[in-house]
PDB file of C-alpha atoms in Angstrom:
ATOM      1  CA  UNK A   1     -27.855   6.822 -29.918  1.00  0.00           C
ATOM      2  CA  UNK A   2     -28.952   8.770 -26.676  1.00  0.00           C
ATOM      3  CA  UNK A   3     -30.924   7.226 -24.611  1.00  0.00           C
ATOM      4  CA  UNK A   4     -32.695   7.224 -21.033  1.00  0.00           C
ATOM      5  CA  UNK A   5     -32.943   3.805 -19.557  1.00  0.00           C
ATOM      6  CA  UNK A   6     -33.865   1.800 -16.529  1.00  0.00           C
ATOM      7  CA  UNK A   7     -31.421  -1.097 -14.852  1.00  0.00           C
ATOM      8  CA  UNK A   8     -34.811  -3.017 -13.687  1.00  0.00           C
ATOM      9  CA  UNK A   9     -37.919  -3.328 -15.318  1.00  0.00           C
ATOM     10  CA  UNK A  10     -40.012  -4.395 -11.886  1.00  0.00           C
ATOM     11  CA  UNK A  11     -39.161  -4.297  -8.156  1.00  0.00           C
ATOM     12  CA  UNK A  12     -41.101  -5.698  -5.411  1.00  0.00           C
ATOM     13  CA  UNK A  13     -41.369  -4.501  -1.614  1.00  0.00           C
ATOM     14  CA  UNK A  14     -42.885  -4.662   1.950  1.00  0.00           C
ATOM     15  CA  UNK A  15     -45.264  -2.061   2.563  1.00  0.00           C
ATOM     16  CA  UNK A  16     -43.018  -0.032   4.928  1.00  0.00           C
ATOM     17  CA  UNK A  17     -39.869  -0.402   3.177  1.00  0.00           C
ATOM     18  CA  UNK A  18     -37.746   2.012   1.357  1.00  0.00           C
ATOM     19  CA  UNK A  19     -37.770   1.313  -2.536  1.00  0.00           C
ATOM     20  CA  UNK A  20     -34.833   2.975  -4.809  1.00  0.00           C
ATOM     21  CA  UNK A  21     -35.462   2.711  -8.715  1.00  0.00           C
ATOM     22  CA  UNK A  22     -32.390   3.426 -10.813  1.00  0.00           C
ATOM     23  CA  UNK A  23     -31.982   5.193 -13.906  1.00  0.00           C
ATOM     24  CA  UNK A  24     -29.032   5.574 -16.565  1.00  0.00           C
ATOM     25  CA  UNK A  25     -28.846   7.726 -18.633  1.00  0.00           C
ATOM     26  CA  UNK A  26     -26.038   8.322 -22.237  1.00  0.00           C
ATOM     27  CA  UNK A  27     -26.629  12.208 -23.199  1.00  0.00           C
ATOM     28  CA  UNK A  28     -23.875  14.274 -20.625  1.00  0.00           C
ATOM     29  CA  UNK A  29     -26.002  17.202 -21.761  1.00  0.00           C
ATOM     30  CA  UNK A  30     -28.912  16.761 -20.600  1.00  0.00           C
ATOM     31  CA  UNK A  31     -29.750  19.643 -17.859  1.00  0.00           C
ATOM     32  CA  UNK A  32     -32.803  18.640 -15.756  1.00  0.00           C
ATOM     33  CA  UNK A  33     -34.098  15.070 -15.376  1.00  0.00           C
ATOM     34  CA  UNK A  34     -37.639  14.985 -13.853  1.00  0.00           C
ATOM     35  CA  UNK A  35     -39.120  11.784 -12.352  1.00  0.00           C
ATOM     36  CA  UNK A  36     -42.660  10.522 -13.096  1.00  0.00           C
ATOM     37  CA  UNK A  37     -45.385   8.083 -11.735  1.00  0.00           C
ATOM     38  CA  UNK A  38     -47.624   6.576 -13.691  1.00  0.00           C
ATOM     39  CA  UNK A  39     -50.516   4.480 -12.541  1.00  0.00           C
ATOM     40  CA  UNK A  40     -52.708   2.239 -14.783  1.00  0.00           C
ATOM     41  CA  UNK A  41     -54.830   3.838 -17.591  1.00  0.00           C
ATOM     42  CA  UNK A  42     -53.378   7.315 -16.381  1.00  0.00           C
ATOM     43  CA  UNK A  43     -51.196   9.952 -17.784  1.00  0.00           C
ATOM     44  CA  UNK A  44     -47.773  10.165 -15.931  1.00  0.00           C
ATOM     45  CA  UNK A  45     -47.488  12.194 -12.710  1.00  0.00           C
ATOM     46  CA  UNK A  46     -44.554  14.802 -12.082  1.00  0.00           C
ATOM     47  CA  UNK A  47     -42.894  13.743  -8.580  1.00  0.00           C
ATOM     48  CA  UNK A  48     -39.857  15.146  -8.250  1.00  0.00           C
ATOM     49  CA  UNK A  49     -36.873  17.309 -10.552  1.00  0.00           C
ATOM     50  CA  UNK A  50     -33.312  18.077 -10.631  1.00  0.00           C
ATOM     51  CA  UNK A  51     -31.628  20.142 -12.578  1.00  0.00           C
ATOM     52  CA  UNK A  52     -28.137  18.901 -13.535  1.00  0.00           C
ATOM     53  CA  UNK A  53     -25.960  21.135 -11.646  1.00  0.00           C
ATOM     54  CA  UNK A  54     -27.328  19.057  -8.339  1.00  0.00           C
ATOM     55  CA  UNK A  55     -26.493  15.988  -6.651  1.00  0.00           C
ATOM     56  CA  UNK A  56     -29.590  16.079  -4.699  1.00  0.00           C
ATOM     57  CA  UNK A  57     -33.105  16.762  -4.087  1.00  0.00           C
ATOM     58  CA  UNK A  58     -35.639  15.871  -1.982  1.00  0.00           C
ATOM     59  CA  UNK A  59     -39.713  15.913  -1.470  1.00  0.00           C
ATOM     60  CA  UNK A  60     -41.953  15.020   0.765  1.00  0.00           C
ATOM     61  CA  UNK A  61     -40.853  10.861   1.409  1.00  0.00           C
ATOM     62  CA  UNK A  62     -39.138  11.055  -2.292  1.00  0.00           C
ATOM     63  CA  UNK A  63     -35.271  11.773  -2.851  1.00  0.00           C
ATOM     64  CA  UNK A  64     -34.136  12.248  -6.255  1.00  0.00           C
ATOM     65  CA  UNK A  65     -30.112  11.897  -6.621  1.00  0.00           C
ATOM     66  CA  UNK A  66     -28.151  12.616  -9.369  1.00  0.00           C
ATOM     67  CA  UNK A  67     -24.562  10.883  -9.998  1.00  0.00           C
ATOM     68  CA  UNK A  68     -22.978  13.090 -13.338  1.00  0.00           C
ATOM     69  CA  UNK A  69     -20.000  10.941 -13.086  1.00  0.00           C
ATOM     70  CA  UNK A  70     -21.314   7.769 -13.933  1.00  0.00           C
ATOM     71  CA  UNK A  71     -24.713   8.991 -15.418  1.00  0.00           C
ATOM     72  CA  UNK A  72     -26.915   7.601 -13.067  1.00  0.00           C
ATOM     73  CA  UNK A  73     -30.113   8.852 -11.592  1.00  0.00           C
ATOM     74  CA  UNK A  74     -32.020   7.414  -8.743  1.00  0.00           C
ATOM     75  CA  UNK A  75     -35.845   8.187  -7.134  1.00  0.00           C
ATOM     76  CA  UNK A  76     -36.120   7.039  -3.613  1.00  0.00           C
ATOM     77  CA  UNK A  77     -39.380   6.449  -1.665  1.00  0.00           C
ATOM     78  CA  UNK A  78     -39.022   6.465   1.966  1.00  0.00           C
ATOM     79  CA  UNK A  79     -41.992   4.269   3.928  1.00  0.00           C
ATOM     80  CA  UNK A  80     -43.472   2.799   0.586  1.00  0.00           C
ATOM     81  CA  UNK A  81     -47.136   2.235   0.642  1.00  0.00           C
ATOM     82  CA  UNK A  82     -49.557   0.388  -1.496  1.00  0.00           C
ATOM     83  CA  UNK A  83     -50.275   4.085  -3.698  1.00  0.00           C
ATOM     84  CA  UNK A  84     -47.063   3.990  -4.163  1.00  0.00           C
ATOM     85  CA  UNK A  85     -47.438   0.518  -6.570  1.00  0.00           C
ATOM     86  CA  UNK A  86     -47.206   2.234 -10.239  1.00  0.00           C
ATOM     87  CA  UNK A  87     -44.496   2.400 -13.276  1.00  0.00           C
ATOM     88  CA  UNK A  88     -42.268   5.091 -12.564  1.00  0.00           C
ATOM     89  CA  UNK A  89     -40.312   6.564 -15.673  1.00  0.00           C
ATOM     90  CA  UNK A  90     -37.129   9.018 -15.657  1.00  0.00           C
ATOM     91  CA  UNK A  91     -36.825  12.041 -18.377  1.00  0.00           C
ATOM     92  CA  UNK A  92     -34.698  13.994 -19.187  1.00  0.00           C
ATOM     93  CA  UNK A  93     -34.574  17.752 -20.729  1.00  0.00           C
ATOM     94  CA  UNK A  94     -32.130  19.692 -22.713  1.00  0.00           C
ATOM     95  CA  UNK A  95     -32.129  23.356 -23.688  1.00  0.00           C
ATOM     96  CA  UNK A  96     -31.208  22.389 -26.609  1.00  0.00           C
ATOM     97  CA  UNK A  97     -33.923  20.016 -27.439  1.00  0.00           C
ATOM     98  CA  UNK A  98     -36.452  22.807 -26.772  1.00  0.00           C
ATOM     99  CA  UNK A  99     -39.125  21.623 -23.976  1.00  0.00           C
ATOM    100  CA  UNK A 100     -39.487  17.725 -25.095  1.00  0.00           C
ATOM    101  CA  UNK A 101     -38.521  15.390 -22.614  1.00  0.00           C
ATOM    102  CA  UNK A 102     -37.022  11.873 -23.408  1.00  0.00           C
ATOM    103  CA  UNK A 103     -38.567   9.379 -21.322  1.00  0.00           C
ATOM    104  CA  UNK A 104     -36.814   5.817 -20.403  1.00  0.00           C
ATOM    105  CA  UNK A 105     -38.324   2.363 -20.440  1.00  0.00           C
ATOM    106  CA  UNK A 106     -40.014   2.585 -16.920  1.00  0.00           C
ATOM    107  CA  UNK A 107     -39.931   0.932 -13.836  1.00  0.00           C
ATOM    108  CA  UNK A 108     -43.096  -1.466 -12.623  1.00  0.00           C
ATOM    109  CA  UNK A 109     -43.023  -0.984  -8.521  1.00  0.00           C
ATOM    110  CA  UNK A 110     -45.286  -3.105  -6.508  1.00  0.00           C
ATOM    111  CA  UNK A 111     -46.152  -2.677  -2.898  1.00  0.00           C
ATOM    112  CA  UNK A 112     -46.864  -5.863  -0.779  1.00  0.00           C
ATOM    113  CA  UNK A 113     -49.061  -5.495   2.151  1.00  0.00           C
TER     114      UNK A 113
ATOM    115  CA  UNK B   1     -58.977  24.087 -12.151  1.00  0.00           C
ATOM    116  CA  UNK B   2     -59.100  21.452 -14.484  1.00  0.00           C
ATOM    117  CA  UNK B   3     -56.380  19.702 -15.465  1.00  0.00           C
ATOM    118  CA  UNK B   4     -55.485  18.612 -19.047  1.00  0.00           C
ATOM    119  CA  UNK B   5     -58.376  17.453 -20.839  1.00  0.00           C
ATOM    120  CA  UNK B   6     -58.076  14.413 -23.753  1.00  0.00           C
ATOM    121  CA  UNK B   7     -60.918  12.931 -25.741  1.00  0.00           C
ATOM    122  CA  UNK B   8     -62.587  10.373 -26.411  1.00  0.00           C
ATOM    123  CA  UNK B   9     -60.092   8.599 -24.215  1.00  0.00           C
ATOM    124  CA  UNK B  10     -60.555   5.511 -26.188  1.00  0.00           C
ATOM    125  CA  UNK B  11     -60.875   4.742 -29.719  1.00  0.00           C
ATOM    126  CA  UNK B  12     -61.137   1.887 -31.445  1.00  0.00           C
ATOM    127  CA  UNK B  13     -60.847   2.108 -35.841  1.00  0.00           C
ATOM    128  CA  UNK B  14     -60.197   0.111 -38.656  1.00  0.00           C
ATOM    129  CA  UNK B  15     -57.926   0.119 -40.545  1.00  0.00           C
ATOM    130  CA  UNK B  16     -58.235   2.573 -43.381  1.00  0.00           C
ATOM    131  CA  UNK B  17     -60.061   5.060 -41.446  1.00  0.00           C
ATOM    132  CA  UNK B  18     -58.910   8.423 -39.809  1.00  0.00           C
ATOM    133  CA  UNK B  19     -58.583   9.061 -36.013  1.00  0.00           C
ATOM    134  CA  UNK B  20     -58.705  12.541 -34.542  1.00  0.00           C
ATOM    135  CA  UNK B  21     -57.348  12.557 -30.877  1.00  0.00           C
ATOM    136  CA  UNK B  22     -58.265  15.964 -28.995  1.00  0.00           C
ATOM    137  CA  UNK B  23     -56.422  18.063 -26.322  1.00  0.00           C
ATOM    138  CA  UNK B  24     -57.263  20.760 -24.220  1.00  0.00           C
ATOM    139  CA  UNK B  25     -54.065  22.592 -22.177  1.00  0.00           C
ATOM    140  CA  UNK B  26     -54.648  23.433 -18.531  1.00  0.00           C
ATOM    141  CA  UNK B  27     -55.660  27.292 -18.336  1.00  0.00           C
ATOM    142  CA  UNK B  28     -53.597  29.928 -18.770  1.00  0.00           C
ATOM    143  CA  UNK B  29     -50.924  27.145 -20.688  1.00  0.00           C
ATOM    144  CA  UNK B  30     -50.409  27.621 -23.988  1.00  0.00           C
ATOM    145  CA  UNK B  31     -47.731  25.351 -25.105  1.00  0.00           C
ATOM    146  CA  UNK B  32     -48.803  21.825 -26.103  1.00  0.00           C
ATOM    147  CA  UNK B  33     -46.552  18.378 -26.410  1.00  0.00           C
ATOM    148  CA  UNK B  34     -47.707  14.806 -27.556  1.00  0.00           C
ATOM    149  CA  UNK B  35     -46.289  11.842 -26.538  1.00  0.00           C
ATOM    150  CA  UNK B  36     -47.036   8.611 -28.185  1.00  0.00           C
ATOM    151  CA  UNK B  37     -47.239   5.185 -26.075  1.00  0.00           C
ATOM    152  CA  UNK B  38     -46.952   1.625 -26.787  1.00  0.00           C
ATOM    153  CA  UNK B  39     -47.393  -1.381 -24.719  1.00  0.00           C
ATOM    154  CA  UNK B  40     -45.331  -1.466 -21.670  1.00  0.00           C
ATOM    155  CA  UNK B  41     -42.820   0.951 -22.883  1.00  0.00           C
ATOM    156  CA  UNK B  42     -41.993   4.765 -22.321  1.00  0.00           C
ATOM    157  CA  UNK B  43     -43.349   7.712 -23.912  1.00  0.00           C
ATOM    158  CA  UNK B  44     -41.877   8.857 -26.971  1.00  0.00           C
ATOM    159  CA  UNK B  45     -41.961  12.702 -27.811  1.00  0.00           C
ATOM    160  CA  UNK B  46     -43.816  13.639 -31.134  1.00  0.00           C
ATOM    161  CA  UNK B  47     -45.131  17.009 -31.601  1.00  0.00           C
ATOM    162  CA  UNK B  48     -44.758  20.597 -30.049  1.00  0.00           C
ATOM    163  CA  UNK B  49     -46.867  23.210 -30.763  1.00  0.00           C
ATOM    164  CA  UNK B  50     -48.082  26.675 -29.319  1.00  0.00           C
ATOM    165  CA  UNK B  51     -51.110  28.470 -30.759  1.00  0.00           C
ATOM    166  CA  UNK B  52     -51.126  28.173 -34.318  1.00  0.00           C
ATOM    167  CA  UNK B  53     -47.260  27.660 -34.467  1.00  0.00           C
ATOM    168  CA  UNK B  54     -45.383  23.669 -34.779  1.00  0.00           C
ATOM    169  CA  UNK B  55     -42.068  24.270 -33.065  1.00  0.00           C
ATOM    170  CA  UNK B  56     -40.837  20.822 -32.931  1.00  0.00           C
ATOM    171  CA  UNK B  57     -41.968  17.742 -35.173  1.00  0.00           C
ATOM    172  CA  UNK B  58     -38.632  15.801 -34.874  1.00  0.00           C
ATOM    173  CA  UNK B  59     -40.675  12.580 -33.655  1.00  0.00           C
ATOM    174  CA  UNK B  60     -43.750  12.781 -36.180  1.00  0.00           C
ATOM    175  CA  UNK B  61     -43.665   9.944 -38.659  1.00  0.00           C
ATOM    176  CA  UNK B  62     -43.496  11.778 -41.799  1.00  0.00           C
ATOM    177  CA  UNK B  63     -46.688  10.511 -43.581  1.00  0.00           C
ATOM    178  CA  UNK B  64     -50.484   9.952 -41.968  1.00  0.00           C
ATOM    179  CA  UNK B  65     -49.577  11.734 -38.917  1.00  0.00           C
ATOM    180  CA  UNK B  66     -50.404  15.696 -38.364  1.00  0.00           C
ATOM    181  CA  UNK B  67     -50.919  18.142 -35.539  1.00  0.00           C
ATOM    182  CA  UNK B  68     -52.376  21.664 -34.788  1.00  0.00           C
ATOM    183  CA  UNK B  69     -52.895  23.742 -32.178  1.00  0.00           C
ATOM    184  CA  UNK B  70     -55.404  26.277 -33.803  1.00  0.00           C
ATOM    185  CA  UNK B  71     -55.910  30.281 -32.096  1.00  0.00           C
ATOM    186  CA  UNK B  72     -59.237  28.572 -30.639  1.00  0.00           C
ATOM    187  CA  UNK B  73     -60.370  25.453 -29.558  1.00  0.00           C
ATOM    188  CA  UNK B  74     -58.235  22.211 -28.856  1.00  0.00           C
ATOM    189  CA  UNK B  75     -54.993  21.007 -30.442  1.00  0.00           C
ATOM    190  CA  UNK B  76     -55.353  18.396 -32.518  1.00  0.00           C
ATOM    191  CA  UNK B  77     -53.836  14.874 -33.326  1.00  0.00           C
ATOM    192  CA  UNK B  78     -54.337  13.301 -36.784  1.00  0.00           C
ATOM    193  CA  UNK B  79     -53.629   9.842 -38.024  1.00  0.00           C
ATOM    194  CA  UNK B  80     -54.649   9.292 -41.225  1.00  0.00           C
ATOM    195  CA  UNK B  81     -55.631   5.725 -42.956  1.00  0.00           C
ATOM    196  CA  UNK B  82     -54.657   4.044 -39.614  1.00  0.00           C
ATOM    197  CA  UNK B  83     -52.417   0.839 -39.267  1.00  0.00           C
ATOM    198  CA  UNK B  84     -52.863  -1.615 -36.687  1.00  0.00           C
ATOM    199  CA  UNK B  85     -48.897  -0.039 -35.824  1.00  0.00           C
ATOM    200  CA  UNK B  86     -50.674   2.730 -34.485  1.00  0.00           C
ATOM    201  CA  UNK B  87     -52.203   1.114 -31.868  1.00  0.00           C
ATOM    202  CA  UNK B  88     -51.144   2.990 -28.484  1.00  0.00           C
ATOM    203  CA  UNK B  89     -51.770   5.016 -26.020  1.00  0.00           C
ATOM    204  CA  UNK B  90     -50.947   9.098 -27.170  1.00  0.00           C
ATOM    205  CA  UNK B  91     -50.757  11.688 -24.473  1.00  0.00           C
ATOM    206  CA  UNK B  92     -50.799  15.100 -24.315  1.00  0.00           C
ATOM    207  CA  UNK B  93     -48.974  17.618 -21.752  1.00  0.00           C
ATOM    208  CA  UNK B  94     -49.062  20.877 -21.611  1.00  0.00           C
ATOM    209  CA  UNK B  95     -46.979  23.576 -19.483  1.00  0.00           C
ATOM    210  CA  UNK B  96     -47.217  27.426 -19.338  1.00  0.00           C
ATOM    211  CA  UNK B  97     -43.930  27.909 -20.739  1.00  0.00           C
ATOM    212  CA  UNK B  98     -40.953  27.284 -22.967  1.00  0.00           C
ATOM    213  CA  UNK B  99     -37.479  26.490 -21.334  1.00  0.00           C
ATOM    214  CA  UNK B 100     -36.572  25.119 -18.313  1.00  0.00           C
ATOM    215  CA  UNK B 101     -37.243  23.375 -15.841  1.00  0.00           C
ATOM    216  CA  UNK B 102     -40.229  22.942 -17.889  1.00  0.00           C
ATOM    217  CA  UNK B 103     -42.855  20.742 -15.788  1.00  0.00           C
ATOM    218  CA  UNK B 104     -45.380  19.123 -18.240  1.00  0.00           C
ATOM    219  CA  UNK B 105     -48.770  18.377 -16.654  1.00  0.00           C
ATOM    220  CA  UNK B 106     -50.025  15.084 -18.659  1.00  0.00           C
ATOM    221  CA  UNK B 107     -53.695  14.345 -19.965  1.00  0.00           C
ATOM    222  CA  UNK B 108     -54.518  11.101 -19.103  1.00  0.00           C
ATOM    223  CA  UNK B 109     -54.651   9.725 -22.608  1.00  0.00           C
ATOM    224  CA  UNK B 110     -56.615   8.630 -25.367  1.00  0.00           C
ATOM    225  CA  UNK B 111     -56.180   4.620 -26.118  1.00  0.00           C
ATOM    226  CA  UNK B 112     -56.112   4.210 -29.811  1.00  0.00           C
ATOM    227  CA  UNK B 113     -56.981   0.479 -31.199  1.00  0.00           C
ATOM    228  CA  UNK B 114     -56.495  -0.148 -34.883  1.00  0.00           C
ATOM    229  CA  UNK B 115     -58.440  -3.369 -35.707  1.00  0.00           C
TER     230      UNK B 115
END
């Protein structure tokens, strides 16, 4: 079935570093993938989109890049801090889904001071 | 301007009983999605509605569960006869429009416990 899916289920850094958290993804429809944060007991948090007809976007210290060719999505955070520290999920959107997005596993980020 | 409003944002039933789970869009948005949430997993799409309309159930179990987004007042989730399955956090999201990009602003959930 289709599917939106993480390659790690936790990464670790130095406060300071830059973190990248991958995402794959199965549907070669999909138009726009969209990038959430999600911090304990909280509803996610839009960070950053892309619409499929883009390799690449970025936002202030975030980079979103998109890789059609081997389905394969990836949120980096330049100069992570300790905020940063939250599950971060990928989704993805299709016209012809309507407006639902279909969210991956996530991705548990933790900042070390 | 508030953002998207959920109560109570926890809830704790038995099993048996009903749970209602509220929603109130952001201003101004009147399309409505829930999201259903278990334990360390993603969110998985339910319902869409707009006032008084269901445009997408695709990811509704088809008995207990129900939804409606009246011409006033909150949308509503409904789980009847709960089942300690149902257990999770549900969120709801709202955005101003249909189509895309379509950004979804989230509630920040209400944590349903089945005992």
């Amino acid at each position: 079935g289709e599917s939106v899916g993480l390659h790690l289920p936790t990464l670790s850094v130095q406060e300071g570093d830059n973190s990248i958290i991958n995402c794959a993804y199965s549907n070669s429809a999909s138009d726009y993938f969209i990038w959430y944060k999600q911090e304990s007991g909280k509803g996610p948090q839009f960070i950053i989109d892309i619409r499929s007809n883009m390799d690449k976007r970025q936002g202030q210290r975030v980079t979103v890049l998109l890789n059609k060719t081997v389905k394969h999505l990836s949120l980096q955070i330049a100069a992570t801090q300790p905020g940063d520290s939250a599950v971060y999920f990928c989704a993805e959107n299709r016209e012809t889904s309507g407006s639902r997005l279909t969210f991956g596993e996530g991705t548990q980020l933790t900042v070390n001071p | 301007n508030a953002g998207v409003m959920q109560n109570p944002r926890h809830l704790v039933r038995r099993r048996g009983q009903e749970a209602r789970l509220r929603c109130s869009p952001m201003k101004g948005h009147s399309h409505v999605y829930w999201y259903r949430q278990l334990p360390e997993e993603g969110l998985k799409f339910m319902v869409y509605l707009q006032k008084e309309n269901i445009i997408d159930e695709s990811g509704m179990p088809k008995e207990r569960f129900s939804a409606e987004f009246p011409k006033e007042g909150p949308s509503i989730l409904r789980i009847q006869q709960v089942v300690r399955g149902d257990s999770a956090a549900y969120f709801c999201a709202s955005s101003p429009y249909w189509g895309l990009p379509n950004e979804q602003f989230f509630g920040p959930g209400t944590r349903l416990t089945v005992l």
